XYZ file of C-alpha atoms in Angstrom:
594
model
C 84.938 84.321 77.223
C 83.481 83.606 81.090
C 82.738 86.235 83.002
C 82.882 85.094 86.882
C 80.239 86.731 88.016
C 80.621 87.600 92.209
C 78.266 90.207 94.386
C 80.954 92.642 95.581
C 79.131 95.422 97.464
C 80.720 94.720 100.775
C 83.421 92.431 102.429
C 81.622 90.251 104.357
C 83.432 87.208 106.669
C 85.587 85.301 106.603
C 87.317 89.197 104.905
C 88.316 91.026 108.223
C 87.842 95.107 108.942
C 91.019 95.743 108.513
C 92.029 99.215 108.645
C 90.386 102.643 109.015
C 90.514 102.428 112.856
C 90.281 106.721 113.335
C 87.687 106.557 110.660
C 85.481 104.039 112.643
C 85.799 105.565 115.918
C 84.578 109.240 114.269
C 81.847 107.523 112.553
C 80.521 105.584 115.410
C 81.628 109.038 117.892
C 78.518 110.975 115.407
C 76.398 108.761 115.310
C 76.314 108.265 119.148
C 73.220 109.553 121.174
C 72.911 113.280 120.816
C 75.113 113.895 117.720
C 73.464 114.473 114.590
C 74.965 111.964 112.652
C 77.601 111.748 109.807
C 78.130 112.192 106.213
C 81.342 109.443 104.443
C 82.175 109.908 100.952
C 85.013 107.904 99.056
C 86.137 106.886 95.715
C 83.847 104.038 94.136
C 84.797 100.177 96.345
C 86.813 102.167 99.325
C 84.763 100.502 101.759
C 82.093 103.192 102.698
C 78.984 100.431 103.344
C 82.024 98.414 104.886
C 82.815 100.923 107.664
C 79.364 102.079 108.179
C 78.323 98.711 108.541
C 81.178 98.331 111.382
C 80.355 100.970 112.661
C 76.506 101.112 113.518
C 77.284 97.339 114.948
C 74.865 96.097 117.220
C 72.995 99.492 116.890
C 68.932 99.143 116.182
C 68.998 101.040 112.869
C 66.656 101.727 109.683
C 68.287 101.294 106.309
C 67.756 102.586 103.249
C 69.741 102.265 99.804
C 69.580 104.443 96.378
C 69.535 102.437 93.275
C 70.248 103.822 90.027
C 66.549 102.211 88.660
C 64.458 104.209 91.097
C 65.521 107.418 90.646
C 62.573 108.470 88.644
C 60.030 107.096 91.548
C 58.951 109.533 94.528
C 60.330 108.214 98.160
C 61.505 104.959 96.396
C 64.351 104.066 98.258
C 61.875 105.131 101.504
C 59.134 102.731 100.152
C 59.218 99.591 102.986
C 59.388 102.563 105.587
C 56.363 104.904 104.648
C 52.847 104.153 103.422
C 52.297 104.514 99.538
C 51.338 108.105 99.075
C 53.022 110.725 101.262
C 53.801 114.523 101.354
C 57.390 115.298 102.701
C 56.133 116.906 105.609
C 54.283 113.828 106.784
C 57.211 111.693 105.297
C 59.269 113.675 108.113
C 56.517 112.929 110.680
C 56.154 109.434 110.142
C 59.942 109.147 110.266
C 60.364 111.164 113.611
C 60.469 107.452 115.766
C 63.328 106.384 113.533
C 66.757 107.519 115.556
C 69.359 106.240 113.636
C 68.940 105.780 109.794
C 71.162 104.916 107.316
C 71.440 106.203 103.805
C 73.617 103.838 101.399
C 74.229 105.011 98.037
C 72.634 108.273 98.546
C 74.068 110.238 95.369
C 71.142 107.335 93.711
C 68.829 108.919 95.881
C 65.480 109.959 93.853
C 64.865 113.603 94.341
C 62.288 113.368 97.420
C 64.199 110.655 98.989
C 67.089 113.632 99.104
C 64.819 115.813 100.313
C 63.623 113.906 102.530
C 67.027 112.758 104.133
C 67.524 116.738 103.734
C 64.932 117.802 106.236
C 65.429 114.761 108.422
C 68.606 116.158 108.994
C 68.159 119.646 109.278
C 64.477 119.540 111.611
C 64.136 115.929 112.724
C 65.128 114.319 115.742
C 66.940 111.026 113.634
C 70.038 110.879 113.354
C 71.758 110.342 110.022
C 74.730 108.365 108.385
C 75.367 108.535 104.964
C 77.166 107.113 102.236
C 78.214 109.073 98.775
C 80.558 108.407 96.090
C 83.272 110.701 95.229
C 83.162 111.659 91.375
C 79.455 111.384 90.261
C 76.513 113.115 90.360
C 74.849 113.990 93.764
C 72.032 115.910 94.306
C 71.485 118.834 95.798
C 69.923 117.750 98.968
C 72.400 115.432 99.892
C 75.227 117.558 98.918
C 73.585 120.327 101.197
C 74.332 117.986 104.116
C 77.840 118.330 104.054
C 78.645 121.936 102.247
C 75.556 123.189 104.376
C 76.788 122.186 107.757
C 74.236 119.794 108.593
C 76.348 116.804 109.569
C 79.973 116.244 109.545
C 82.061 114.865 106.543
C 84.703 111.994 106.990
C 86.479 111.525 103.341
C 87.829 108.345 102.962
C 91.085 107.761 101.047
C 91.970 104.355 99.300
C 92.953 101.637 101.349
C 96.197 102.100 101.703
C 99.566 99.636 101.151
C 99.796 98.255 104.209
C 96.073 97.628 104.774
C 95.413 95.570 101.962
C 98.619 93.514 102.411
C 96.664 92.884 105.900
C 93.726 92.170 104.645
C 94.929 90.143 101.620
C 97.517 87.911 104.177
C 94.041 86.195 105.404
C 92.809 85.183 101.893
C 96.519 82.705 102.287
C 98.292 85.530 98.743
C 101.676 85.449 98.738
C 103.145 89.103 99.026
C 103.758 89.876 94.903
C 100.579 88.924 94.431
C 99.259 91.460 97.102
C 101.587 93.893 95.302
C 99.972 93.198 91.824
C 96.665 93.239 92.971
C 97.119 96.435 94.712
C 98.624 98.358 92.443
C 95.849 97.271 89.831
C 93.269 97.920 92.184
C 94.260 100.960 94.182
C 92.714 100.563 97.523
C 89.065 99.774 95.204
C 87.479 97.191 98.020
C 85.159 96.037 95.772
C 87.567 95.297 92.403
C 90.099 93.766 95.155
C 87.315 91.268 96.696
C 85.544 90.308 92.711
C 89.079 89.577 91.522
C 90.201 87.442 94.244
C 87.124 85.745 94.264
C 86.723 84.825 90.231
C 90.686 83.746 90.768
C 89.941 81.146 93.302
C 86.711 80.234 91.236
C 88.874 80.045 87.803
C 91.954 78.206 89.626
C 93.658 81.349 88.674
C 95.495 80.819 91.942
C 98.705 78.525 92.200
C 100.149 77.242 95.294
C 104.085 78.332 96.139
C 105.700 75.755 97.727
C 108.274 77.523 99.265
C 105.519 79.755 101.301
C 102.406 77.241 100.956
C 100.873 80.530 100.288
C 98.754 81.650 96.974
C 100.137 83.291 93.578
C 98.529 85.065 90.525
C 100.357 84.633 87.315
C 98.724 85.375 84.100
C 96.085 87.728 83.103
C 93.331 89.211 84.901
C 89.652 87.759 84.800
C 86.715 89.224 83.648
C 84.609 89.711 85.449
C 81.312 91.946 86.019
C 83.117 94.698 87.935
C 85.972 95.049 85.934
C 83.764 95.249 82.971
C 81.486 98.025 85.054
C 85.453 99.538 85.444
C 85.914 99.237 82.079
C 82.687 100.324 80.787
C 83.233 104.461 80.700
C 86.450 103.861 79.348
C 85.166 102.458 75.849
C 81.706 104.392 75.967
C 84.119 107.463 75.871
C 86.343 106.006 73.167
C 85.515 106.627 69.462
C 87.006 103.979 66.500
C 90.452 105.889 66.939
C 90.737 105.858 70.561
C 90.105 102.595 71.028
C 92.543 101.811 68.579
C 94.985 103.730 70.651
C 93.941 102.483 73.681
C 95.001 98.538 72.496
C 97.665 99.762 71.076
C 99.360 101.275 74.890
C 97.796 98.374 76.858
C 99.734 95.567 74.193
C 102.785 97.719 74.176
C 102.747 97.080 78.239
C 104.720 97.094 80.205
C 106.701 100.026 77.514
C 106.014 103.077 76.261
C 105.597 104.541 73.483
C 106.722 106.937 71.588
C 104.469 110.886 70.985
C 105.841 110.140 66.851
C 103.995 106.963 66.638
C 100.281 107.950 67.485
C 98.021 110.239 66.216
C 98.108 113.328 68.267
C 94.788 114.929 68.279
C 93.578 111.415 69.895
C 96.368 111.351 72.073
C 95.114 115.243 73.399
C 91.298 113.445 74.063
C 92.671 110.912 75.392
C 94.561 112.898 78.017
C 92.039 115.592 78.527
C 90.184 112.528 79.813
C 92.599 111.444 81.998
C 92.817 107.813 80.049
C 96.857 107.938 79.512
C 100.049 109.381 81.118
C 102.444 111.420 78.936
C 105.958 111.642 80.576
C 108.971 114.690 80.109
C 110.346 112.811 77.331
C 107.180 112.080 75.372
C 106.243 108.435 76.129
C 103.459 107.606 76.625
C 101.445 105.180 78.685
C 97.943 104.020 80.431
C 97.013 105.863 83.282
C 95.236 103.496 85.530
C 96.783 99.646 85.486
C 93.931 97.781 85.735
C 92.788 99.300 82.205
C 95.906 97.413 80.060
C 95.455 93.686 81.503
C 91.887 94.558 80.925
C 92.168 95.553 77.615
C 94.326 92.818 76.768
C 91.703 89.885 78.255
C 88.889 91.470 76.575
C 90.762 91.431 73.173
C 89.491 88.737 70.178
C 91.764 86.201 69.624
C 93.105 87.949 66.110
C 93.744 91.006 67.734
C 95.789 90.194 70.672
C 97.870 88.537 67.428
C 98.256 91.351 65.618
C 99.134 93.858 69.014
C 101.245 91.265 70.494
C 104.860 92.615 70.440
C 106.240 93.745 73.760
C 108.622 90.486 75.261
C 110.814 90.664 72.674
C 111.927 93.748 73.776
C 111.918 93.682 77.322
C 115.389 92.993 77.489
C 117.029 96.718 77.171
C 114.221 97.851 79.470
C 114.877 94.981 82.129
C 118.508 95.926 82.186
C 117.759 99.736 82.732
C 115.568 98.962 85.170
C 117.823 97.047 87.185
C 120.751 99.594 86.652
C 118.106 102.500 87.800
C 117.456 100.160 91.818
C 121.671 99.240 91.530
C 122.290 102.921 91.352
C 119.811 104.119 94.306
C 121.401 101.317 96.512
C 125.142 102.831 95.571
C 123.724 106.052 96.668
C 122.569 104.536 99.864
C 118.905 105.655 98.634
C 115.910 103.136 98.221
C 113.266 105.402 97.243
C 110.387 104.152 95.149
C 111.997 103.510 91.552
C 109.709 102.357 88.591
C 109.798 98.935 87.764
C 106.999 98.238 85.332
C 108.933 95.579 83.187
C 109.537 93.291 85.881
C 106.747 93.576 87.480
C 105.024 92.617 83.706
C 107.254 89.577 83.747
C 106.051 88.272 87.100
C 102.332 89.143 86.352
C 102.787 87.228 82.973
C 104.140 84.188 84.289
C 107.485 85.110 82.279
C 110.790 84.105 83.839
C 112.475 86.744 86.152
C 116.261 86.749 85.119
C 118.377 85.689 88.701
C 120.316 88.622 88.805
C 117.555 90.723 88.430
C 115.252 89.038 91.087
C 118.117 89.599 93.939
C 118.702 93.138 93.735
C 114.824 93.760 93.286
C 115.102 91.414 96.760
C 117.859 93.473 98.161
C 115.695 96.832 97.365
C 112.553 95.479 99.072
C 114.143 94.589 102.353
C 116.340 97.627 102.680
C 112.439 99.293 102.145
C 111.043 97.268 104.647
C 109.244 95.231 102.444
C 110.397 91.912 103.691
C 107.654 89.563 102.355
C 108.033 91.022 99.292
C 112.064 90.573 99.647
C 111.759 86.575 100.181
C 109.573 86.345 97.006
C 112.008 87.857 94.926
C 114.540 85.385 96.448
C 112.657 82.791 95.461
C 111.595 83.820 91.988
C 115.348 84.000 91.730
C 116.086 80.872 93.192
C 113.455 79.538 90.617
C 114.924 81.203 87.796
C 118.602 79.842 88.676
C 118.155 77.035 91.564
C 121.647 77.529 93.930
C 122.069 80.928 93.088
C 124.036 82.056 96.270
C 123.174 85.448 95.890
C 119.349 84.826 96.294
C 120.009 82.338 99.046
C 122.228 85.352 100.849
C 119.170 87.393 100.615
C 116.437 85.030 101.367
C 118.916 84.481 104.949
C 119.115 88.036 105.937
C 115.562 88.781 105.474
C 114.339 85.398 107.812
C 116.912 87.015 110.073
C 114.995 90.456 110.308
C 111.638 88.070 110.431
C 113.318 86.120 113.924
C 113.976 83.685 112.626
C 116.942 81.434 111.942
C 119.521 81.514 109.486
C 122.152 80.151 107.872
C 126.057 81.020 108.251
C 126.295 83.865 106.060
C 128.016 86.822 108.027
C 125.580 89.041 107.338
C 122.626 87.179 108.663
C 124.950 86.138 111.834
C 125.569 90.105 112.586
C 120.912 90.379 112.262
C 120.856 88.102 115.189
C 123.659 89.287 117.163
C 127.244 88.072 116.156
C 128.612 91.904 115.744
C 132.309 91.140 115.645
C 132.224 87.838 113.651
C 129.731 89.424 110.980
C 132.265 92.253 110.359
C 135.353 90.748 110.204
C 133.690 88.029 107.481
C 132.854 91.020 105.294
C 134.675 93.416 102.797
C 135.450 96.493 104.655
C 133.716 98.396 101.875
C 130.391 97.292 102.278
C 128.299 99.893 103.677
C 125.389 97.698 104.634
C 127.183 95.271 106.621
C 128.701 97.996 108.319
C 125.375 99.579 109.812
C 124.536 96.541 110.996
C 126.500 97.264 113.881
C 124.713 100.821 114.233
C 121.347 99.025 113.566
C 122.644 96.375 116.745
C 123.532 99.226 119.411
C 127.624 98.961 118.760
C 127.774 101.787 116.687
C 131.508 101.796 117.840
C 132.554 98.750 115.623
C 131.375 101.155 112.505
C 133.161 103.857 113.405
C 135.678 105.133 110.551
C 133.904 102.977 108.182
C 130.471 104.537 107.231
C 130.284 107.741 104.447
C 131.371 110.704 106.812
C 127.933 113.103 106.718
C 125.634 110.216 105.298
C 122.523 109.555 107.132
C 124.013 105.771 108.165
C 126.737 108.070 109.585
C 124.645 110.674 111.750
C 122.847 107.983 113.129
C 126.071 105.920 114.187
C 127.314 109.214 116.017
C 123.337 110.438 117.801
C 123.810 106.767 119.146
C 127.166 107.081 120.576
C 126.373 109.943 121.929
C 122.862 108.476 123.555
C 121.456 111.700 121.808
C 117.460 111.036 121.509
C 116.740 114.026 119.625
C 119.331 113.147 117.129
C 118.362 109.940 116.776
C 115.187 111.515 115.828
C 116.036 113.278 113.042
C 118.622 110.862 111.216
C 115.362 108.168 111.471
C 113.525 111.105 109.641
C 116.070 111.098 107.134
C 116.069 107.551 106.905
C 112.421 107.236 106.318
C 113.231 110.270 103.826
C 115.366 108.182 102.122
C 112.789 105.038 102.256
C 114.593 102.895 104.803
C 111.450 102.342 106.486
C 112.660 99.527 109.022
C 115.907 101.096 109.558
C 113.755 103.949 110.670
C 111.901 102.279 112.715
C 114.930 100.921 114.769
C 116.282 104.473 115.190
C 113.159 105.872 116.587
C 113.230 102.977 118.765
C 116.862 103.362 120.120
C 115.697 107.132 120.655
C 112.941 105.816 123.306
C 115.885 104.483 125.352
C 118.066 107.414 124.813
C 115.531 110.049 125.399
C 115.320 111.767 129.297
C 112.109 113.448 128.574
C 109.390 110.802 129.266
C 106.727 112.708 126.347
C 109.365 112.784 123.928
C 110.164 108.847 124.594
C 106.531 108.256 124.265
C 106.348 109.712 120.576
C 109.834 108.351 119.535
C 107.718 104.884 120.880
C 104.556 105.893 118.843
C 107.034 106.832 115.245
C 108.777 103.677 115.626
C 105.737 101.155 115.734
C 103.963 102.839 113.221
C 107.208 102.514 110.710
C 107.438 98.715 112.101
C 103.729 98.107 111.324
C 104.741 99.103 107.775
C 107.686 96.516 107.695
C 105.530 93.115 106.615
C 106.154 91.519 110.393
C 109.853 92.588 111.344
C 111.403 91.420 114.518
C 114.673 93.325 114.574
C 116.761 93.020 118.038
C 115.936 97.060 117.889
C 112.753 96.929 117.936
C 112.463 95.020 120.757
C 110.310 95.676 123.819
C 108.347 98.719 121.526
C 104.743 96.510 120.880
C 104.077 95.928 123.662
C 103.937 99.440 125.447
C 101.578 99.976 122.742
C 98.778 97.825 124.655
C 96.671 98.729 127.778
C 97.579 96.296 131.365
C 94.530 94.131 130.426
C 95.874 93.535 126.768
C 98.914 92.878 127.667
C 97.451 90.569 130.300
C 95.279 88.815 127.647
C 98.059 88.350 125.766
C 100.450 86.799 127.446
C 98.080 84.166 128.109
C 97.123 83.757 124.903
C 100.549 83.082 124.016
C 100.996 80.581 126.847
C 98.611 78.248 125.028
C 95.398 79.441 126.777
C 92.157 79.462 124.443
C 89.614 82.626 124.622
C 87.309 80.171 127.232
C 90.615 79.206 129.505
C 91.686 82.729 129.431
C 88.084 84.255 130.592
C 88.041 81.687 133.487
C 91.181 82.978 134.442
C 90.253 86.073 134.579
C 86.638 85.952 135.299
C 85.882 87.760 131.864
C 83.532 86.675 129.199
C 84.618 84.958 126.228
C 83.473 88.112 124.458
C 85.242 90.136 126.061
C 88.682 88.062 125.624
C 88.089 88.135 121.988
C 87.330 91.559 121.570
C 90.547 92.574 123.627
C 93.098 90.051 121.537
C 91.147 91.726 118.509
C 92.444 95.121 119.562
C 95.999 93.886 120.143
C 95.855 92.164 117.023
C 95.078 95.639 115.642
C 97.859 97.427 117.338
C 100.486 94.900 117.369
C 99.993 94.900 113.244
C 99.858 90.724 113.781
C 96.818 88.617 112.219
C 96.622 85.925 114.926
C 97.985 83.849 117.920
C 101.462 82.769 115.975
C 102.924 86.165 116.271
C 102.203 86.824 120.172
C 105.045 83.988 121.522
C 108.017 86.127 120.094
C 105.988 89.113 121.181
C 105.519 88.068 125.134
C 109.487 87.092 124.601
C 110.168 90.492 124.593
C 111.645 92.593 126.633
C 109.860 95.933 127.200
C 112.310 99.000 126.748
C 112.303 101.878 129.089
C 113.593 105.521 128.146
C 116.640 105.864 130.705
């Protein structure tokens, strides 16, 4: 077995900061000249050194780092900083010059090395950011900093979604892989980086031709931090957990059943928080990287004998579909599990046609377009022609901008209201609100579910009600139509009289479109780029004129620097990755509330 080995501890270039834009400005806001510094804890990989690292920038600093092999040593982790034998209080003197230090790893801090960043904090004049990870140890000192007041916290969640779909687009994955790998990873920076790195090492990674973009099918690699992942799971595990523990990771992606496993292991095993038991007694792993783990660090006779579950994935496939076929009936696309195709996909398995589309169908209605043209094409690779798939793959290039084929409903996305309808069944809900979604909410009238939420927004647009159209886009996102959402907020900025109230329908809508994987809806039109400052905007519409960062700062008589560092920040806000986005964005036409 090869274990790619990869160093992990923070995302260095050509990996952007993607991200945690609040967070950075409160770290760098403390740390700033006459604060007293900061305190960020986080799960284990979220990014801590990452962020700090961002944030002290350009900053003369000190740096120190706890290591889990010097904890027994006095003032290790201050050793290149003070002489070799030292009190505390002349540790504190000798530190006094020092005005920004930072602590890394400080819950591996030895005792006076806590101490010492202790009374740094609490009587020095340096000022202090520090790193801790959530869920181990800590000691006392360091802890003090935060639950004593010392120095502010900032807790930082898991990278979310939407983040690490960003920040995965620039490593060239295609979007189920970015799906797989975040839901196996769950916003863990470090796991994310080590597995994308050993896949590119192992030629794990396939090109798509469809895309020219990368995709992971087959099992995880092992390598040293999924082991170190790994690791407290087994040292836990006795003979008969582990035993149950291969037995729920080679049943994946189904459960199984309270009647076949041995109880009293089952109640360890979930008093540590190692497996999910649902309402009706199945029961599963709790974290998903721990199954494909399990499985790749299996011997050869054992994955034999455990080996059982794709014979059966047909029922389970079928319910699953039934389960997202029913939510689209009730005009609902909240999250639904979908473990067994998702298994299929990872595996390499093929994804039945009929299947792929309506998981395709589901995603866009979401939002999730990227992830709505992959199922297409897993579909269309599954059953080459299928009509269905093509249909879908149409209308989600049409809410991408870009062009389509002649099916009605991708004619009504880019404007051809009357046509669309009367090619469609009168019946079809969807097709419908595609006139609402367009501004003609007059074409759906009579023909949308009286009450619905497609309904209540058709009528707040009629009515060029702004504070309606506020609420059904709340019940919209309720509901998980994310984009559709997004387009009612934005159709509220043009409705609404009240200039603050425009502004926040304006500020709802972007941050819904930011979540839909790069739409370009005729309704959202105009909303980006009110979200930049004059000179951004200025920048911009150079740099999608042609104009290169030099060109553009000899325009303006701005340095190169400070070019970059602008079309950085309207990368950031316009949710785009580079210059191909900003020629449809300068094409549009900036709305105005009336």
């Amino acid at each position: 077995m090869t274990i790619y080995e990869q160093d992990a501890k923070t995302l260095e270039l050509p990996w952007p900061f993607t991200g945690r834009e609040a967070e950075l400005e409160l770290v760098r806001r403390s740390s700033a000249a006459g604060r007293p510094g900061v305190v960020v804890t986080g799960p284990v990989g979220c990014g801590k050194t990452r962020l700090i690292t961002e944030a002290v920038r350009g900053t003369d600093c000190a740096r120190i780092t706890g290591t889990p092999e010097s904890r027994g040593l006095p003032f290790a982790a201050f050793a290149h900083l003070l002489p070799g034998t030292v009190s505390l209080h002349r540790a504190v003197q000798l530190l006094s010059g020092v005005r920004l230090l930072v602590v890394d790893d400080a819950h591996l801090l030895d005792e006076a090395s806590a101490a010492l960043v202790h009374q740094l904090a609490a009587h020095g004049s340096t000022r202090l950011v520090v790193a801790v990870t959530d869920g181990v140890p800590v000691p006392g000192a360091v802890s003090r900093l935060w639950t004593g007041e010392l120095l502010p916290r900032v807790a930082l969640e898991p990278l979310p979604r939407e983040d690490t779909g960003r920040l995965l687009t620039t490593a060239g994955l295609e979007p189920l892989t970015v799906g797989r790998l975040h839901r196996m990873c769950r916003g863990d920076l470090r796991l994310l980086r080590d597995l994308v790195a050993a896949l590119r090492h192992s030629g794990g990674l396939t090109r798509v031709p469809e895309c020219d973009e990368w995709a992971w099918r087959g099992p995880v690699p092992v390598t040293a931090t999924v082991r170190d992942r790994l690791a407290p799971v087994l040292d836990r595990a006795g003979a008969g957990e582990r035993e149950t523990l291969d037995r729920l990771a080679f049943a994946e992606p189904l459960p199984l059943a309270l009647d076949d496993l041995d109880l009293d292991v089952l109640e360890r095993l979930e008093a540590d928080g190692l497996i999910h038991v649902d309402d009706l007694g199945s029961v599963t792993l709790a974290h998903p990287l721990h199954g494909p783990a399990l499985r790749a660090t299996a011997g050869r006779l054992r994955s034999l004998r455990l080996t059982g579950a794709p014979d059966r994935c047909g029922p389970a496939l079928a319910a699953e579909r039934t389960a997202l076929e029913r939510g689209l009936a009730r005009q609902d696309v909240r999250g639904v599990p979908t473990p067994v195709g998702d298994w299929l996909l990872s595996e390499g398995l093929p994804v039945p046609g009929g299947y792929a589309v309506v998981r395709a169908r589901y995603s866009r209605l979401r939002g999730e377009l990227r992830e709505a043209a992959a199922w297409a094409w897993e579909g269309l690779r599954a059953v080459p022609g299928d009509a269905r798939c093509a249909d879908e793959l149409d209308l989600v290039t049409a809410c991408l901008g870009g062009s389509t084929g002649g099916y009605g409903r991708a004619v009504a996305a880019r404007g051809d209201i009357e046509g669309a309808l009367a090619a469609l069944p009168g019946d079809d809900v969807f097709a419908c609100y595609d006139a609402v979604r367009l501004g003609r909410p007059e074409l759906a009238a009579g023909r949308l579910p009286a009450g619905g939420v497609f309904a209540r927004h058709a009528e707040a647009l009629a009515r060029g009600d702004g504070p309606a159209l506020d609420l059904a886009a709340g019940a919209l996102a309720e509901r998980g139509f994310l984009l559709f959402a997004a387009e009612a907020h934005a159709q509220a900025v043009r409705a609404h009289r009240d200039p603050r109230a425009a502004r926040l329908s304006r500020t709802r809508a972007v941050a819904l479109a930011r979540r839909c994987q790069g739409a370009r809806t005729p309704a959202l039109a105009g909303l980006v780029l009110g979200e930049l400052t004059a000179r951004q905007r200025q920048i911009v519409a150079l740099a999608a004129a042609g104009l290169s960062n030099r060109e553009i700062a000899g325009k303006l008589t701005l340095s190169v620097r400070t070019v970059g560092n602008h079309l950085y920040s309207a990368y950031t806000r316009l949710g785009a990755s580079d210059r191909g986005a900003l020629p449809w964005l300068t094409d549009l036409r900036e709305a105005e509330p009336a």
